[in-house]
């Protein structure tokens, strides 16, 4: 969805849209959207600047960082962004903006691409590392057993270096 600025009445307007999960390609393969994505917000034009604020809501699946099980996370991301045209940006207009600079984007002066905002907000709200449970025991790196649902012999056959030293000492004594 794009918001055409010429359709704004008195320089402002509101928007709401629902995307089907497969409608937006998130690019990031780690994240899979499982529910329809809803977005709504307000647009305001002041001079050559556009301010857009709103909220994106959905649910996503990501893999547990330790055991690779799918973890479903809610996404509820509020955003507040500022847009200026590329011309204004080059004219040094952006230099006046300090604190809000992080949220400053450049657009073509005609329309704001809401798909792009939604995509970005979903990816920003997903943590780098997700765990199915903070006590997740993960997968054995040697045999691949999921240690949450089973156990394996790999750890116990690994000899603790302190015991290995003791073993050598005993052997030497014999
Ligand atoms: Zn896990
Ligand atoms: Zn193992």
PDB file of C-alpha atoms and ligand atoms in Angstrom:
ATOM      1  CA  UNK A   1       0.000   0.000   0.000  1.00  0.00           C
ATOM      2  CA  UNK A   2       1.175   3.508  -0.844  1.00  0.00           C
ATOM      3  CA  UNK A   3      -0.151   6.761   0.563  1.00  0.00           C
ATOM      4  CA  UNK A   4      -0.422   9.320  -2.224  1.00  0.00           C
ATOM      5  CA  UNK A   5       0.218  12.754  -0.777  1.00  0.00           C
ATOM      6  CA  UNK A   6      -2.064  14.501  -3.241  1.00  0.00           C
ATOM      7  CA  UNK A   7      -4.985  12.577  -1.732  1.00  0.00           C
ATOM      8  CA  UNK A   8      -4.444  14.035   1.741  1.00  0.00           C
ATOM      9  CA  UNK A   9      -7.065  16.536   2.804  1.00  0.00           C
ATOM     10  CA  UNK A  10      -5.646  19.585   4.572  1.00  0.00           C
ATOM     11  CA  UNK A  11      -2.299  17.838   4.584  1.00  0.00           C
ATOM     12  CA  UNK A  12      -3.339  15.012   6.874  1.00  0.00           C
ATOM     13  CA  UNK A  13      -5.055  11.681   6.873  1.00  0.00           C
ATOM     14  CA  UNK A  14      -5.246   8.309   8.531  1.00  0.00           C
ATOM     15  CA  UNK A  15      -4.813   4.835   7.127  1.00  0.00           C
ATOM     16  CA  UNK A  16      -5.492   1.239   8.051  1.00  0.00           C
ATOM     17  CA  UNK A  17      -4.731  -1.909   6.146  1.00  0.00           C
ATOM     18  CA  UNK A  18      -4.513  -5.655   6.681  1.00  0.00           C
ATOM     19  CA  UNK A  19      -2.005  -7.776   4.775  1.00  0.00           C
ATOM     20  CA  UNK A  20      -2.178 -11.521   4.395  1.00  0.00           C
ATOM     21  CA  UNK A  21       0.902 -13.241   5.911  1.00  0.00           C
ATOM     22  CA  UNK A  22       2.371 -14.219   2.532  1.00  0.00           C
ATOM     23  CA  UNK A  23       1.681 -10.834   0.953  1.00  0.00           C
ATOM     24  CA  UNK A  24       4.848  -9.136   2.206  1.00  0.00           C
ATOM     25  CA  UNK A  25       8.202 -10.667   1.435  1.00  0.00           C
ATOM     26  CA  UNK A  26      10.253 -10.076   4.574  1.00  0.00           C
ATOM     27  CA  UNK A  27      13.560 -10.967   2.894  1.00  0.00           C
ATOM     28  CA  UNK A  28      14.848 -12.343   6.230  1.00  0.00           C
ATOM     29  CA  UNK A  29      14.403 -16.119   6.074  1.00  0.00           C
ATOM     30  CA  UNK A  30      14.525 -16.503   9.848  1.00  0.00           C
ATOM     31  CA  UNK A  31      11.189 -14.792  10.290  1.00  0.00           C
ATOM     32  CA  UNK A  32       7.869 -16.265   9.130  1.00  0.00           C
ATOM     33  CA  UNK A  33       4.636 -14.321   9.546  1.00  0.00           C
ATOM     34  CA  UNK A  34       1.831 -16.571  10.822  1.00  0.00           C
ATOM     35  CA  UNK A  35      -1.097 -14.152  11.187  1.00  0.00           C
ATOM     36  CA  UNK A  36      -2.574 -11.360   9.056  1.00  0.00           C
ATOM     37  CA  UNK A  37      -0.614  -8.143   9.567  1.00  0.00           C
ATOM     38  CA  UNK A  38      -2.567  -5.078  10.578  1.00  0.00           C
ATOM     39  CA  UNK A  39      -1.201  -1.582  10.263  1.00  0.00           C
ATOM     40  CA  UNK A  40      -2.863   1.712  11.054  1.00  0.00           C
ATOM     41  CA  UNK A  41      -1.729   5.239  11.650  1.00  0.00           C
ATOM     42  CA  UNK A  42      -1.747   8.909  10.759  1.00  0.00           C
ATOM     43  CA  UNK A  43       0.035  10.985   8.150  1.00  0.00           C
ATOM     44  CA  UNK A  44       0.732  14.680   8.504  1.00  0.00           C
ATOM     45  CA  UNK A  45       2.329  17.005   6.026  1.00  0.00           C
ATOM     46  CA  UNK A  46       4.062  20.114   7.302  1.00  0.00           C
ATOM     47  CA  UNK A  47       5.896  22.085   4.687  1.00  0.00           C
ATOM     48  CA  UNK A  48       8.036  19.685   2.744  1.00  0.00           C
ATOM     49  CA  UNK A  49       8.183  17.214   5.619  1.00  0.00           C
ATOM     50  CA  UNK A  50       5.895  14.255   6.143  1.00  0.00           C
ATOM     51  CA  UNK A  51       5.341  12.727   9.551  1.00  0.00           C
ATOM     52  CA  UNK A  52       3.840   9.300   9.782  1.00  0.00           C
ATOM     53  CA  UNK A  53       3.062   7.414  12.971  1.00  0.00           C
ATOM     54  CA  UNK A  54       1.201   4.232  13.713  1.00  0.00           C
ATOM     55  CA  UNK A  55       1.363   0.635  14.818  1.00  0.00           C
ATOM     56  CA  UNK A  56       2.014  -2.738  13.183  1.00  0.00           C
ATOM     57  CA  UNK A  57       0.594  -5.900  14.726  1.00  0.00           C
ATOM     58  CA  UNK A  58       0.977  -9.564  13.833  1.00  0.00           C
ATOM     59  CA  UNK A  59       2.565 -12.794  15.033  1.00  0.00           C
ATOM     60  CA  UNK A  60       5.737 -14.372  13.682  1.00  0.00           C
ATOM     61  CA  UNK A  61       7.555 -17.690  13.955  1.00  0.00           C
ATOM     62  CA  UNK A  62      11.297 -17.760  14.519  1.00  0.00           C
ATOM     63  CA  UNK A  63      13.600 -20.639  15.418  1.00  0.00           C
ATOM     64  CA  UNK A  64      14.796 -21.120  18.984  1.00  0.00           C
ATOM     65  CA  UNK A  65      18.444 -20.116  19.006  1.00  0.00           C
ATOM     66  CA  UNK A  66      19.437 -23.274  20.903  1.00  0.00           C
ATOM     67  CA  UNK A  67      17.135 -26.119  19.790  1.00  0.00           C
ATOM     68  CA  UNK A  68      15.706 -24.775  16.474  1.00  0.00           C
ATOM     69  CA  UNK A  69      12.105 -25.388  17.581  1.00  0.00           C
ATOM     70  CA  UNK A  70       9.641 -22.813  16.172  1.00  0.00           C
ATOM     71  CA  UNK A  71       8.807 -20.087  18.649  1.00  0.00           C
ATOM     72  CA  UNK A  72       5.773 -17.880  18.049  1.00  0.00           C
ATOM     73  CA  UNK A  73       6.254 -14.255  19.033  1.00  0.00           C
ATOM     74  CA  UNK A  74       3.704 -11.429  19.067  1.00  0.00           C
ATOM     75  CA  UNK A  75       4.693  -8.282  17.191  1.00  0.00           C
ATOM     76  CA  UNK A  76       3.289  -4.953  18.279  1.00  0.00           C
ATOM     77  CA  UNK A  77       5.497  -2.185  16.973  1.00  0.00           C
ATOM     78  CA  UNK A  78       4.725   1.494  17.287  1.00  0.00           C
ATOM     79  CA  UNK A  79       6.517   3.776  14.865  1.00  0.00           C
ATOM     80  CA  UNK A  80       7.009   7.463  14.276  1.00  0.00           C
ATOM     81  CA  UNK A  81       8.875   8.388  11.123  1.00  0.00           C
ATOM     82  CA  UNK A  82       9.790  11.527   9.255  1.00  0.00           C
ATOM     83  CA  UNK A  83      10.171  11.779   5.517  1.00  0.00           C
ATOM     84  CA  UNK A  84      11.691  14.450   3.391  1.00  0.00           C
ATOM     85  CA  UNK A  85      12.331  14.510  -0.339  1.00  0.00           C
ATOM     86  CA  UNK A  86      15.732  13.653  -1.728  1.00  0.00           C
ATOM     87  CA  UNK A  87      16.070  17.255  -2.928  1.00  0.00           C
ATOM     88  CA  UNK A  88      15.560  18.661   0.566  1.00  0.00           C
ATOM     89  CA  UNK A  89      17.941  16.149   1.988  1.00  0.00           C
ATOM     90  CA  UNK A  90      20.646  17.173  -0.439  1.00  0.00           C
ATOM     91  CA  UNK A  91      19.920  20.843   0.181  1.00  0.00           C
ATOM     92  CA  UNK A  92      21.141  20.277   3.712  1.00  0.00           C
ATOM     93  CA  UNK A  93      17.718  20.494   5.243  1.00  0.00           C
ATOM     94  CA  UNK A  94      18.473  17.380   7.266  1.00  0.00           C
ATOM     95  CA  UNK A  95      21.297  19.092   9.107  1.00  0.00           C
ATOM     96  CA  UNK A  96      18.733  20.953  11.195  1.00  0.00           C
ATOM     97  CA  UNK A  97      17.293  17.708  12.479  1.00  0.00           C
ATOM     98  CA  UNK A  98      19.206  16.254  15.357  1.00  0.00           C
ATOM     99  CA  UNK A  99      17.408  14.017  17.854  1.00  0.00           C
ATOM    100  CA  UNK A 100      14.970  12.607  15.333  1.00  0.00           C
ATOM    101  CA  UNK A 101      17.567  11.985  12.703  1.00  0.00           C
ATOM    102  CA  UNK A 102      17.506   8.258  13.209  1.00  0.00           C
ATOM    103  CA  UNK A 103      13.911   8.055  12.027  1.00  0.00           C
ATOM    104  CA  UNK A 104      14.471  10.250   8.999  1.00  0.00           C
ATOM    105  CA  UNK A 105      13.801   8.739   5.598  1.00  0.00           C
ATOM    106  CA  UNK A 106      13.949  10.063   2.090  1.00  0.00           C
ATOM    107  CA  UNK A 107      11.032   9.627  -0.305  1.00  0.00           C
ATOM    108  CA  UNK A 108      10.121  10.643  -3.850  1.00  0.00           C
ATOM    109  CA  UNK A 109       7.826  13.498  -2.784  1.00  0.00           C
ATOM    110  CA  UNK A 110       4.721  11.791  -4.119  1.00  0.00           C
ATOM    111  CA  UNK A 111       3.878   8.778  -2.001  1.00  0.00           C
ATOM    112  CA  UNK A 112       4.911   6.903   1.140  1.00  0.00           C
ATOM    113  CA  UNK A 113       5.448   3.168   0.755  1.00  0.00           C
ATOM    114  CA  UNK A 114       3.642   1.579   3.701  1.00  0.00           C
ATOM    115  CA  UNK A 115       4.704  -1.970   2.722  1.00  0.00           C
ATOM    116  CA  UNK A 116       8.285  -0.951   3.316  1.00  0.00           C
ATOM    117  CA  UNK A 117       7.489   0.519   6.755  1.00  0.00           C
ATOM    118  CA  UNK A 118       5.604  -2.610   7.812  1.00  0.00           C
ATOM    119  CA  UNK A 119       8.384  -4.912   6.632  1.00  0.00           C
ATOM    120  CA  UNK A 120      10.986  -2.879   8.494  1.00  0.00           C
ATOM    121  CA  UNK A 121       8.972  -2.615  11.712  1.00  0.00           C
ATOM    122  CA  UNK A 122       8.394  -6.375  11.859  1.00  0.00           C
ATOM    123  CA  UNK A 123      12.085  -7.134  11.374  1.00  0.00           C
ATOM    124  CA  UNK A 124      13.121  -4.505  13.930  1.00  0.00           C
ATOM    125  CA  UNK A 125      10.824  -5.965  16.569  1.00  0.00           C
ATOM    126  CA  UNK A 126      12.126  -9.524  16.264  1.00  0.00           C
ATOM    127  CA  UNK A 127      14.979 -10.120  18.731  1.00  0.00           C
ATOM    128  CA  UNK A 128      18.340 -11.296  17.360  1.00  0.00           C
ATOM    129  CA  UNK A 129      18.133 -14.334  19.581  1.00  0.00           C
ATOM    130  CA  UNK A 130      14.887 -16.034  20.529  1.00  0.00           C
ATOM    131  CA  UNK A 131      14.584 -18.922  22.970  1.00  0.00           C
ATOM    132  CA  UNK A 132      11.661 -21.373  23.248  1.00  0.00           C
ATOM    133  CA  UNK A 133      12.267 -21.248  26.994  1.00  0.00           C
ATOM    134  CA  UNK A 134      14.986 -19.493  28.953  1.00  0.00           C
ATOM    135  CA  UNK A 135      15.982 -22.897  30.326  1.00  0.00           C
ATOM    136  CA  UNK A 136      16.140 -24.496  26.882  1.00  0.00           C
ATOM    137  CA  UNK A 137      18.891 -27.109  26.973  1.00  0.00           C
ATOM    138  CA  UNK A 138      19.473 -27.026  23.240  1.00  0.00           C
ATOM    139  CA  UNK A 139      20.767 -29.746  20.964  1.00  0.00           C
ATOM    140  CA  UNK A 140      23.794 -31.935  21.681  1.00  0.00           C
ATOM    141  CA  UNK A 141      26.508 -30.659  19.368  1.00  0.00           C
ATOM    142  CA  UNK A 142      27.924 -34.170  18.982  1.00  0.00           C
ATOM    143  CA  UNK A 143      24.907 -36.390  18.279  1.00  0.00           C
ATOM    144  CA  UNK A 144      22.069 -33.943  17.587  1.00  0.00           C
ATOM    145  CA  UNK A 145      19.771 -35.168  20.365  1.00  0.00           C
ATOM    146  CA  UNK A 146      17.301 -32.527  21.531  1.00  0.00           C
ATOM    147  CA  UNK A 147      18.255 -32.333  25.205  1.00  0.00           C
ATOM    148  CA  UNK A 148      14.841 -30.952  26.196  1.00  0.00           C
ATOM    149  CA  UNK A 149      13.126 -34.198  25.307  1.00  0.00           C
ATOM    150  CA  UNK A 150      15.903 -36.742  25.696  1.00  0.00           C
ATOM    151  CA  UNK A 151      19.425 -37.309  26.863  1.00  0.00           C
ATOM    152  CA  UNK A 152      22.528 -38.801  25.316  1.00  0.00           C
ATOM    153  CA  UNK A 153      25.813 -40.308  26.396  1.00  0.00           C
ATOM    154  CA  UNK A 154      28.112 -37.752  24.738  1.00  0.00           C
ATOM    155  CA  UNK A 155      28.738 -35.602  27.819  1.00  0.00           C
ATOM    156  CA  UNK A 156      29.357 -38.483  30.210  1.00  0.00           C
ATOM    157  CA  UNK A 157      31.948 -40.157  27.964  1.00  0.00           C
ATOM    158  CA  UNK A 158      33.900 -36.907  27.762  1.00  0.00           C
ATOM    159  CA  UNK A 159      36.515 -37.065  30.495  1.00  0.00           C
ATOM    160  CA  UNK A 160      36.788 -34.071  32.785  1.00  0.00           C
ATOM    161  CA  UNK A 161      40.440 -32.872  32.543  1.00  0.00           C
ATOM    162  CA  UNK A 162      40.805 -32.923  36.340  1.00  0.00           C
ATOM    163  CA  UNK A 163      39.871 -36.616  36.472  1.00  0.00           C
ATOM    164  CA  UNK A 164      42.142 -37.339  33.510  1.00  0.00           C
ATOM    165  CA  UNK A 165      45.104 -35.979  35.488  1.00  0.00           C
ATOM    166  CA  UNK A 166      44.183 -38.147  38.439  1.00  0.00           C
ATOM    167  CA  UNK A 167      43.913 -41.177  36.188  1.00  0.00           C
ATOM    168  CA  UNK A 168      47.426 -40.592  34.826  1.00  0.00           C
ATOM    169  CA  UNK A 169      48.773 -40.180  38.325  1.00  0.00           C
ATOM    170  CA  UNK A 170      47.273 -43.506  39.395  1.00  0.00           C
ATOM    171  CA  UNK A 171      48.597 -45.234  36.301  1.00  0.00           C
ATOM    172  CA  UNK A 172      52.051 -43.893  36.976  1.00  0.00           C
ATOM    173  CA  UNK A 173      51.922 -45.154  40.518  1.00  0.00           C
ATOM    174  CA  UNK A 174      50.952 -48.693  39.501  1.00  0.00           C
TER     175      UNK A 174
HETATM  176 ZN1  LIG B   1      14.800 -24.207  22.484  1.00  0.00          ZN
HETATM  177 ZN1  LIG B   2      24.931 -36.346  22.286  1.00  0.00          ZN
END
